[in-house]
Short mmCIF file of C-alpha atoms in Angstrom, two decimals:
data_model
loop_
_atom_site.label_atom_id
_atom_site.label_comp_id
_atom_site.label_asym_id
_atom_site.label_seq_id
_atom_site.Cartn_x
_atom_site.Cartn_y
_atom_site.Cartn_z
CA MET A 26 37.60 -103.10 81.25
CA ARG A 27 40.29 -104.91 79.30
CA VAL A 28 43.80 -103.43 79.27
CA LEU A 29 46.92 -104.13 77.21
CA LEU A 30 50.28 -103.32 78.80
CA ARG A 31 52.95 -102.69 76.17
CA ILE A 32 56.74 -102.93 76.62
CA ARG A 33 59.70 -102.50 74.27
CA ASP A 34 60.37 -105.34 71.85
CA ASN A 35 64.04 -105.79 72.88
CA TYR A 36 63.20 -106.53 76.52
CA GLN A 37 64.64 -110.04 76.37
CA GLU A 38 68.03 -108.83 75.09
CA ARG A 39 68.07 -105.88 77.50
CA PRO A 40 66.04 -106.67 80.62
CA GLY A 41 65.61 -103.71 82.93
CA GLY A 42 63.53 -102.03 85.59
CA ASP A 43 60.87 -100.89 83.10
CA VAL A 44 60.19 -104.52 82.16
CA VAL A 45 60.04 -105.61 85.81
CA GLN A 46 57.63 -102.75 86.51
CA ALA A 47 55.34 -103.80 83.65
CA GLU A 48 55.40 -107.50 84.49
CA ARG A 49 54.78 -107.03 88.21
CA THR A 50 52.07 -104.41 87.59
CA LEU A 51 50.35 -106.90 85.27
CA ALA A 52 50.37 -109.65 87.91
CA ALA A 53 49.07 -107.30 90.62
CA LEU A 54 46.32 -105.93 88.36
CA ARG A 55 45.13 -109.45 87.67
CA GLU A 56 45.03 -110.12 91.40
CA LEU A 57 42.66 -107.15 91.65
CA GLY A 58 40.42 -108.76 89.03
CA ILE A 59 41.37 -106.53 86.09
CA ASP A 60 41.49 -108.26 82.71
CA ALA A 61 45.00 -107.32 81.54
CA ASP A 62 47.54 -108.65 79.05
CA LEU A 63 51.18 -107.84 78.28
CA SER A 64 52.69 -107.55 74.80
CA ALA A 65 56.04 -106.69 73.25
CA GLU A 66 54.84 -107.43 69.70
CA PRO A 67 55.33 -104.62 67.17
CA LEU A 68 51.74 -104.85 65.86
CA PRO A 69 49.38 -106.64 68.26
CA ASP A 70 45.65 -106.82 67.62
CA LEU A 71 44.19 -103.94 69.65
CA ARG A 72 40.52 -104.65 68.92
CA PRO A 73 39.77 -106.50 72.18
CA TYR A 74 41.06 -103.70 74.41
CA ASP A 75 39.52 -100.63 76.03
CA LEU A 76 42.81 -98.99 77.09
CA ILE A 77 46.53 -99.19 76.35
CA HIS A 78 49.18 -98.83 79.08
CA ILE A 79 52.64 -97.95 77.70
CA PHE A 80 55.93 -97.99 79.64
CA ASN A 81 59.10 -95.87 79.36
CA THR A 82 59.82 -92.58 77.61
CA THR A 83 63.59 -92.64 78.14
CA ILE A 84 63.86 -95.36 75.46
CA ILE A 85 61.29 -93.72 73.22
CA GLU A 86 61.23 -95.54 69.85
CA ALA A 87 58.86 -98.37 70.79
CA PRO A 88 56.54 -96.15 72.89
CA LEU A 89 56.19 -93.78 69.93
CA ARG A 90 55.00 -96.59 67.65
CA GLN A 91 52.74 -97.94 70.37
CA THR A 92 51.22 -94.51 70.97
CA ILE A 93 50.44 -93.88 67.30
CA GLN A 94 48.91 -97.35 66.98
CA ALA A 95 46.72 -96.83 70.04
CA ARG A 96 45.58 -93.42 68.82
CA ASN A 97 44.88 -94.81 65.37
CA TRP A 98 42.50 -97.27 67.04
CA GLY A 99 40.87 -94.51 69.07
CA LEU A 100 42.04 -96.02 72.36
CA PRO A 101 42.98 -94.02 75.46
CA ILE A 102 46.56 -94.28 76.70
CA VAL A 103 47.98 -94.42 80.20
CA LEU A 104 51.74 -93.79 80.21
CA SER A 105 54.25 -94.88 82.85
CA THR A 106 56.79 -92.21 81.93
CA ILE A 107 59.99 -93.66 83.50
CA PHE A 108 61.79 -90.47 82.52
CA TRP A 109 64.95 -88.65 83.53
CA ASP A 110 66.47 -85.65 81.75
CA LEU A 111 69.61 -86.91 80.01
CA SER A 112 71.22 -83.50 79.43
CA ALA A 113 73.77 -83.80 82.26
CA TYR A 114 74.53 -87.41 81.34
CA ARG A 115 75.17 -86.57 77.73
CA ALA A 116 77.25 -83.51 78.52
CA ALA A 117 79.46 -85.61 80.80
CA THR A 118 79.79 -88.74 78.67
CA TRP A 119 79.57 -87.77 75.02
CA PRO A 120 82.96 -86.95 73.46
CA THR A 121 83.78 -83.33 72.66
CA GLY A 122 85.57 -81.88 69.66
CA ARG A 123 83.38 -83.58 67.08
CA PRO A 124 83.44 -82.61 63.40
CA ARG A 125 80.78 -80.05 62.54
CA TRP A 126 78.69 -82.56 60.57
CA GLU A 127 78.68 -84.95 63.53
CA ALA A 128 77.63 -82.19 65.95
CA ARG A 129 74.72 -81.40 63.63
CA GLN A 130 73.74 -85.06 63.63
CA VAL A 131 73.82 -85.23 67.43
CA ALA A 132 71.66 -82.12 67.68
CA ALA A 133 69.20 -83.59 65.17
CA LEU A 134 69.00 -86.89 67.06
CA VAL A 135 68.36 -85.12 70.38
CA ALA A 136 65.73 -82.87 68.81
CA ARG A 137 64.05 -85.90 67.27
CA GLU A 138 64.02 -87.68 70.64
CA ARG A 139 62.47 -84.65 72.37
CA ALA A 140 59.82 -84.33 69.66
CA TRP A 141 58.90 -88.01 70.01
CA GLN A 142 58.73 -87.73 73.79
CA ALA A 143 56.55 -84.60 73.60
CA PHE A 144 54.17 -86.36 71.21
CA VAL A 145 53.82 -89.40 73.46
CA LEU A 146 53.24 -87.25 76.55
CA GLN A 147 50.63 -85.15 74.74
CA ALA A 148 48.80 -88.20 73.40
CA ALA A 149 48.40 -89.92 76.77
CA SER A 150 45.28 -89.39 78.85
CA VAL A 151 47.05 -89.91 82.19
CA LEU A 152 50.78 -89.86 83.03
CA LEU A 153 52.16 -92.12 85.77
CA PRO A 154 55.63 -90.99 86.91
CA ASN A 155 57.27 -93.03 89.68
CA ALA A 156 58.00 -90.00 91.87
CA GLU A 157 57.33 -86.29 92.30
CA ALA A 158 60.91 -85.59 91.20
CA GLU A 159 60.22 -87.41 87.92
CA ALA A 160 57.05 -85.37 87.39
CA ASP A 161 59.03 -82.17 88.03
CA ALA A 162 61.70 -83.27 85.53
CA LEU A 163 58.98 -83.78 82.91
CA ARG A 164 57.52 -80.32 83.58
CA ARG A 165 60.93 -78.69 83.18
CA ALA A 166 61.75 -80.56 79.98
CA PHE A 167 58.30 -80.35 78.33
CA PRO A 168 56.42 -77.33 79.74
CA ALA A 169 53.98 -77.10 76.83
CA ALA A 170 53.14 -80.82 76.69
CA MET A 171 52.76 -80.98 80.48
CA ALA A 172 50.66 -77.83 80.85
CA GLN A 173 47.32 -79.67 80.72
CA ALA A 174 48.57 -83.17 81.58
CA GLN A 175 46.75 -85.40 84.06
CA VAL A 176 49.50 -86.65 86.38
CA GLN A 177 49.22 -89.37 89.01
CA VAL A 178 52.39 -90.43 90.82
CA VAL A 179 52.55 -94.23 91.07
CA PRO A 180 55.49 -95.45 93.17
CA ASN A 181 57.58 -98.32 91.95
CA GLY A 182 56.91 -101.56 93.75
CA VAL A 183 59.24 -104.20 95.10
CA GLU A 184 58.80 -107.96 95.39
CA THR A 185 58.69 -109.19 98.99
CA GLN A 186 60.66 -112.32 98.10
CA PHE A 187 63.84 -110.23 98.24
CA ALA A 188 63.44 -110.14 102.02
CA ASN A 189 63.79 -113.93 102.23
CA GLY A 190 67.26 -114.64 100.81
CA ASP A 191 69.88 -116.95 102.28
CA GLY A 192 73.04 -114.85 102.61
CA GLN A 193 75.17 -117.69 103.95
CA ARG A 194 74.37 -119.77 100.89
CA PHE A 195 75.59 -116.99 98.58
CA CYS A 196 78.81 -116.57 100.59
CA GLN A 197 79.54 -120.29 100.52
CA GLN A 198 78.95 -120.43 96.79
CA TYR A 199 81.21 -117.51 95.89
CA GLY A 200 83.69 -117.33 98.75
CA VAL A 201 82.86 -113.80 99.92
CA PRO A 202 82.53 -112.72 103.58
CA TYR A 203 79.03 -112.57 105.04
CA ARG A 204 77.96 -108.91 105.30
CA GLY A 205 81.50 -108.04 104.34
CA PHE A 206 81.30 -106.83 100.73
CA VAL A 207 79.70 -104.22 98.47
CA LEU A 208 77.12 -105.38 95.94
CA CYS A 209 75.84 -103.73 92.75
CA VAL A 210 72.96 -105.35 90.84
CA ALA A 211 72.62 -103.65 87.44
CA ARG A 212 73.34 -104.11 83.76
CA LYS A 213 77.04 -103.58 83.17
CA GLU A 214 77.05 -100.39 81.10
CA ASP A 215 78.37 -96.86 81.38
CA ARG A 216 75.11 -95.45 82.71
CA LYS A 217 75.23 -97.76 85.75
CA ASN A 218 78.73 -96.44 86.52
CA GLN A 219 80.43 -99.62 87.71
CA TYR A 220 83.82 -98.24 86.61
CA ARG A 221 83.83 -95.48 89.25
CA LEU A 222 82.40 -97.88 91.83
CA ILE A 223 85.32 -100.24 91.21
CA ALA A 224 87.74 -97.36 91.71
CA ALA A 225 86.00 -96.30 94.93
CA CYS A 226 86.01 -99.82 96.40
CA ALA A 227 89.65 -100.29 95.37
CA ASP A 228 90.54 -97.14 97.33
CA LEU A 229 88.69 -98.52 100.37
CA GLY A 230 89.90 -102.11 100.06
CA TYR A 231 86.33 -103.45 100.09
CA PRO A 232 85.40 -106.59 98.11
CA LEU A 233 82.90 -105.80 95.34
CA VAL A 234 80.39 -108.09 93.61
CA LEU A 235 78.87 -106.93 90.29
CA ILE A 236 75.79 -108.85 89.16
CA GLY A 237 74.17 -108.03 85.85
CA ALA A 238 73.89 -108.71 82.15
CA GLU A 239 76.71 -107.62 79.84
CA PRO A 240 75.08 -106.21 76.68
CA PRO A 241 77.27 -106.75 73.59
CA GLU A 242 77.23 -103.04 72.76
CA PHE A 243 78.97 -102.34 76.08
CA ALA A 244 81.67 -105.00 75.71
CA ALA A 245 84.39 -102.32 75.58
CA TYR A 246 83.09 -100.72 78.78
CA VAL A 247 83.02 -104.06 80.61
CA ALA A 248 86.56 -104.76 79.39
CA ASP A 249 87.66 -101.39 80.83
CA CYS A 250 86.04 -102.29 84.15
CA ARG A 251 87.86 -105.63 84.28
CA ALA A 252 91.14 -103.97 83.34
CA LEU A 253 90.73 -101.37 86.09
CA ALA A 254 90.03 -104.07 88.68
CA THR A 255 93.17 -105.92 87.61
CA ALA A 256 95.32 -102.81 87.54
CA ARG A 257 94.19 -101.73 91.00
CA GLY A 258 94.41 -105.21 92.49
CA ALA A 259 90.76 -104.87 93.53
CA GLN A 260 88.67 -107.78 94.75
CA VAL A 261 85.91 -107.66 92.15
CA LEU A 262 83.64 -110.59 91.28
CA PHE A 263 81.85 -110.26 87.92
CA LEU A 264 78.64 -112.34 87.82
CA PRO A 265 75.91 -112.55 85.15
CA HIS A 266 72.28 -111.58 85.63
CA ASP A 267 70.57 -114.18 87.83
CA THR A 268 67.21 -115.38 89.04
CA PRO A 269 65.25 -113.45 91.69
CA GLU A 270 65.99 -116.24 94.18
CA ALA A 271 69.73 -115.94 93.62
CA LEU A 272 69.57 -112.15 93.81
CA ALA A 273 67.71 -112.40 97.12
CA ASP A 274 70.62 -114.47 98.47
CA ALA A 275 73.10 -111.82 97.27
CA TYR A 276 71.18 -108.97 98.92
CA ALA A 277 71.00 -110.97 102.16
CA ALA A 278 74.78 -111.45 102.10
CA ALA A 279 75.97 -107.91 101.22
CA ARG A 280 76.75 -105.19 103.71
CA VAL A 281 76.15 -102.39 101.20
CA HIS A 282 74.24 -102.27 97.94
CA ALA A 283 75.53 -99.38 95.80
CA LEU A 284 73.88 -98.07 92.65
CA PRO A 285 75.84 -94.91 91.63
CA SER A 286 74.09 -94.62 88.25
CA LEU A 287 74.58 -91.52 86.15
CA PHE A 288 70.77 -91.33 86.20
CA GLU A 289 67.84 -93.43 87.40
CA SER A 290 64.16 -92.75 87.83
CA VAL A 291 64.27 -94.70 91.10
CA GLY A 292 66.47 -97.82 90.88
CA LEU A 293 64.63 -101.06 91.62
CA SER A 294 67.70 -102.88 92.88
CA SER A 295 68.11 -100.26 95.62
CA LEU A 296 64.65 -101.15 96.93
CA GLU A 297 65.41 -104.86 96.61
CA GLY A 298 68.69 -104.41 98.47
CA ALA A 299 66.85 -102.61 101.29
CA LEU A 300 64.49 -105.56 101.62
CA GLY A 301 67.52 -107.85 101.80
CA GLY A 302 68.85 -105.92 104.80
CA ALA A 303 71.84 -104.22 103.14
CA ASN A 304 72.69 -100.57 103.70
CA ILE A 305 71.91 -98.58 100.56
CA VAL A 306 74.00 -96.13 98.54
CA SER A 307 72.12 -94.49 95.67
CA THR A 308 72.75 -91.80 93.09
CA ARG A 309 71.64 -88.23 93.61
CA GLU A 310 70.58 -88.23 89.95
CA SER A 311 67.32 -90.03 90.79
CA ALA A 312 64.20 -89.88 92.93
CA ALA A 313 65.50 -92.55 95.32
CA ASP A 314 65.37 -90.18 98.29
CA GLU A 315 61.56 -90.11 98.01
CA TYR A 316 61.62 -93.86 98.70
CA LEU A 317 64.53 -94.27 101.11
CA GLY A 318 64.82 -90.86 102.76
CA ALA A 319 67.52 -90.38 105.36
CA ALA A 320 67.94 -94.14 105.79
CA ALA A 321 70.19 -94.31 102.69
CA TRP A 322 73.40 -92.61 101.57
CA TYR A 323 73.59 -90.58 98.35
CA CYS A 324 76.50 -89.78 96.03
CA ASP A 325 77.39 -87.59 93.09
CA PRO A 326 77.78 -90.26 90.39
CA TYR A 327 80.30 -88.19 88.41
CA ASP A 328 82.69 -87.89 91.38
CA THR A 329 84.60 -91.01 92.46
CA ALA A 330 85.46 -89.39 95.79
CA SER A 331 81.75 -88.81 96.49
CA ILE A 332 80.98 -92.44 95.70
CA ARG A 333 83.86 -93.55 97.92
CA ASP A 334 82.69 -91.42 100.84
CA ALA A 335 79.09 -92.62 100.60
CA VAL A 336 80.12 -96.28 100.38
CA ALA A 337 82.53 -95.90 103.32
CA ALA A 338 79.84 -94.27 105.48
CA ALA A 339 77.27 -96.93 104.62
CA TYR A 340 79.79 -99.73 105.21
CA ALA A 341 80.76 -98.38 108.63
CA ALA A 342 77.17 -97.90 109.82
CA PRO A 343 75.16 -100.61 111.59
CA LEU A 344 72.82 -102.53 109.32
CA SER A 345 69.34 -101.02 109.30
CA THR A 346 66.68 -103.03 111.11
CA THR A 347 63.69 -101.01 109.87
CA LEU A 348 64.30 -99.83 106.31
CA GLY A 349 63.36 -103.17 104.73
CA SER A 350 60.02 -103.42 106.50
CA THR A 351 59.24 -99.78 105.68
CA VAL A 352 59.95 -100.36 101.97
CA ALA A 353 57.86 -103.55 101.95
CA GLU A 354 54.91 -101.77 103.56
CA GLN A 355 54.93 -98.60 101.47
CA PHE A 356 55.94 -99.95 98.07
CA SER A 357 53.99 -103.14 97.53
CA TRP A 358 52.90 -104.09 94.01
CA ARG A 359 49.33 -104.37 95.29
CA ARG A 360 49.40 -100.67 96.18
CA VAL A 361 50.94 -99.91 92.77
CA ALA A 362 48.12 -101.81 91.06
CA ALA A 363 45.40 -100.06 93.07
CA ILE A 364 46.68 -96.58 92.13
CA THR A 365 47.15 -97.69 88.52
CA ALA A 366 43.58 -99.01 88.36
CA ASP A 367 42.29 -95.62 89.55
CA ALA A 368 44.30 -93.97 86.77
CA TYR A 369 42.66 -96.30 84.25
CA GLN A 370 39.24 -95.10 85.36
CA GLN A 371 40.39 -91.48 84.98
CA ALA A 372 41.67 -92.20 81.47
CA LEU A 373 38.44 -93.93 80.40
CA ALA A 374 36.33 -91.08 81.76
CA GLN A 375 38.47 -88.47 79.99
CA HIS A 376 38.38 -90.53 76.79
CA ALA A 377 34.58 -90.67 76.85
CA LYS A 378 34.39 -86.91 77.36
CA GLU A 379 36.84 -86.21 74.51
CA ARG A 380 34.96 -88.53 72.17
CA GLU A 381 31.66 -86.80 72.97
CA MET A 382 33.17 -83.39 72.27
CA THR A 383 34.77 -84.57 69.03
CA GLU A 384 31.54 -86.14 67.81
CA GLN A 385 29.77 -82.84 68.40
CA GLU A 386 32.37 -81.07 66.26
CA ALA A 387 32.10 -83.52 63.33
CA PRO A 388 29.16 -85.95 63.56
CA ILE A 389 30.16 -88.08 60.57
CA PRO A 390 28.23 -91.42 60.47
CA ASP A 391 31.15 -93.41 59.03
CA ARG A 392 33.73 -91.89 61.36
CA PRO A 393 36.58 -94.47 61.61
CA ARG A 394 37.42 -95.87 65.01
CA TRP A 395 41.06 -94.89 64.70
CA LEU A 396 40.36 -91.14 64.68
CA PRO A 397 42.59 -89.58 67.36
CA GLU A 398 40.86 -87.85 70.25
CA MET A 399 43.31 -84.93 70.18
CA PRO A 400 42.26 -82.23 67.67
CA LEU A 401 43.05 -83.24 64.11
CA SER A 402 45.09 -80.09 63.57
CA ASP A 403 47.31 -80.93 66.56
CA TYR A 404 47.72 -84.51 65.40
CA ALA A 405 48.68 -83.43 61.91
CA ALA A 406 51.12 -80.86 63.25
CA TYR A 407 52.83 -83.46 65.40
CA LEU A 408 53.14 -85.92 62.52
CA GLU A 409 54.61 -83.27 60.26
CA ASP A 410 57.10 -82.21 62.93
CA LEU A 411 58.11 -85.79 63.66
CA ILE A 412 58.71 -86.62 60.02
CA GLN A 413 60.80 -83.51 59.47
CA ARG A 414 62.95 -84.27 62.50
CA GLN A 415 63.25 -87.88 61.36
CA LEU A 416 64.53 -86.69 57.98
CA ALA A 417 67.04 -84.35 59.64
CA ALA A 418 68.35 -87.19 61.80
CA ALA A 419 68.56 -89.44 58.75
CA ASP A 420 70.60 -86.79 56.90
CA GLY A 421 73.08 -86.70 59.78
CA THR A 422 73.35 -90.47 59.82
CA GLU A 423 73.95 -90.50 56.07
CA ALA A 424 76.82 -88.02 56.53
CA GLN A 425 78.46 -90.13 59.23
CA LEU A 426 78.01 -93.30 57.18
CA ALA A 427 79.57 -91.63 54.15
CA ASN A 428 82.56 -90.51 56.24
CA LEU A 429 83.14 -94.05 57.53
CA LEU A 430 82.78 -95.54 54.06
CA GLN A 431 85.41 -93.11 52.82
CA GLN A 432 87.77 -94.30 55.57
CA VAL A 433 87.20 -97.90 54.52
CA ASP A 434 87.76 -97.10 50.84
CA GLN A 435 91.03 -95.36 51.70
CA GLY A 436 92.18 -98.31 53.81
CA ASN A 437 92.32 -96.18 56.96
CA ALA A 438 89.64 -97.96 58.94
CA GLY A 439 90.80 -100.02 61.88
CA GLY A 440 88.68 -102.24 64.08
CA ALA A 441 87.03 -99.30 65.84
CA ALA A 442 86.00 -97.70 62.56
CA GLN A 443 84.63 -101.01 61.30
CA GLN A 444 82.55 -101.35 64.45
CA ALA A 445 81.32 -97.78 64.07
CA LEU A 446 80.42 -98.48 60.44
CA SER A 447 78.36 -101.49 61.48
CA ALA A 448 76.63 -99.45 64.18
CA GLU A 449 75.86 -96.63 61.73
CA ARG A 450 74.35 -99.05 59.22
CA ALA A 451 72.13 -100.46 61.97
CA GLU A 452 71.11 -96.93 63.02
CA ARG A 453 70.38 -96.01 59.42
CA GLN A 454 68.08 -99.03 59.09
CA ARG A 455 66.34 -98.18 62.37
CA VAL A 456 65.78 -94.58 61.26
CA GLU A 457 64.42 -95.75 57.91
CA THR A 458 62.02 -98.20 59.58
CA ALA A 459 60.75 -95.57 62.00
CA TYR A 460 60.30 -93.07 59.16
CA GLN A 461 58.28 -95.58 57.14
CA GLN A 462 55.99 -96.12 60.14
CA LEU A 463 55.44 -92.38 60.57
CA ALA A 464 54.85 -91.94 56.85
CA ALA A 465 52.25 -94.72 56.90
CA ASP A 466 50.41 -93.02 59.74
CA ALA A 467 50.54 -89.69 57.93
CA THR A 468 49.05 -91.38 54.84
CA ALA A 469 46.21 -92.81 56.92
CA LEU A 470 45.51 -89.36 58.32
CA GLN A 471 45.57 -87.88 54.82
CA ASP A 472 42.96 -90.39 53.67
CA TYR A 473 40.68 -89.58 56.54
CA CYS A 474 41.09 -85.83 56.04
CA ARG A 475 39.88 -86.26 52.46
CA GLN A 476 36.85 -88.22 53.69
CA LEU A 477 36.15 -85.61 56.35
CA GLU A 478 36.45 -82.72 53.89
CA ALA A 479 34.03 -84.42 51.48
CA ALA A 480 31.54 -85.11 54.27
CA LEU A 481 31.73 -81.52 55.51
CA ALA A 482 31.16 -80.25 51.98
CA LYS A 483 28.01 -82.40 51.63
CA GLN A 484 26.70 -80.94 54.87
CA GLY A 485 27.45 -77.40 53.71
CA ARG A 486 29.87 -76.89 56.57
CA PRO A 487 33.22 -75.01 56.47
CA THR A 488 36.14 -76.92 55.03
CA LEU A 489 39.22 -78.02 56.93
CA PRO A 490 41.65 -75.56 58.54
CA GLY A 491 44.70 -74.54 56.56
CA ARG A 492 47.17 -76.89 58.24
CA LEU A 493 45.03 -79.92 57.43
CA ARG A 494 44.53 -78.76 53.86
CA ARG A 495 48.31 -78.51 53.50
CA LEU A 496 48.60 -82.06 54.81
CA LEU A 497 46.43 -83.28 51.96
CA VAL A 498 48.85 -82.02 49.33
CA ARG A 499 52.16 -82.13 51.22
CA ARG A 500 54.91 -84.01 49.43
CA ARG A 501 56.70 -86.49 51.66
#
């Protein structure tokens, strides 16, 4: 068995837990003797592989392309879903009172995202959520796609090196008190909620250390965080993303690690902080309680007072002497790899069964390898739906772009409007690229449908069902 693990192509610019999960799963699979590779390339050569393992459905664009490519090669897919329903997050963070055309665009973008996610879930042979709560969230959001899904919960793993940091070294380097500050290791962005954490720690008078990358698209958010720290006179140290060795030192120095994210599937840094001996505060909008149980404190991430109370309780409590060892024992990457390898066997067995059934339905000698194992009618329906939603989203983007261009032409566009214009142009290009990919796949399916219809006619068998016949003549 040879497996290709696939991650999003912007992983270097935006490192995150999904990338760590893929990289560490790869290393552990190899230790088990499984021939596995990792790729972020847009179009890798899939011929050497028996199975494709895709990561992340929250950031869905790359997994959609990867799924269609794998299906086009007739390869089974195992999907690490890494999913959380974003409805509450969007309701709380997206601005209200939009113009009608912008509201339509937002609705179209959300519908497109849900359609892409449903397609990817339906196309996978086995789904690997990181927790039962994540599996339940998928069932609520996608009841039809999940009705027949094969689901195997695979816990996130944690690297044991985070139990071996030198806390005194970190304190000497940065001048913070040993086990006397709050730490948050996460990208600095609105979803990770550092702004409310700063406010909570300012209320309590606790020093706070924020370690994490600062993506350019969240520069305004980071500036707001710095301004709040200054205005409140808070002791906040802003540090960039660092090596695992340096992070281990930080965990070993902190009294509390707090991750009050607006949503997480689990939150790797919470597990790492537990290994480092810190008390843990996590968000309720996650499955962290399945990993940490009653040994951690949980907060409502939308309520600064809730964050403050959880941090204060964790700070006042004695440091746990058992949580780290429990996490290390239950959530090793070796265990993750063993469960994942079992899921691969399930996927290969299901794939063989589906291929046998499909061959019985249409035993065409020159059947191309890329024929999807899901029924052709379902595949065609999904592609049609995706393209229509893509066009609707593109229409909304065009409207917003036209509005911004009008502001520029009238001389009314300040710096914010210019930034929005640049962002909309980038989004328009992304939508166009994704549409072209979907259109190419639809064309390939059209070509095969013609071949299949001709072969069926030669054999005197019934022609294609109506939906597939419409696909042959549909104007795109």
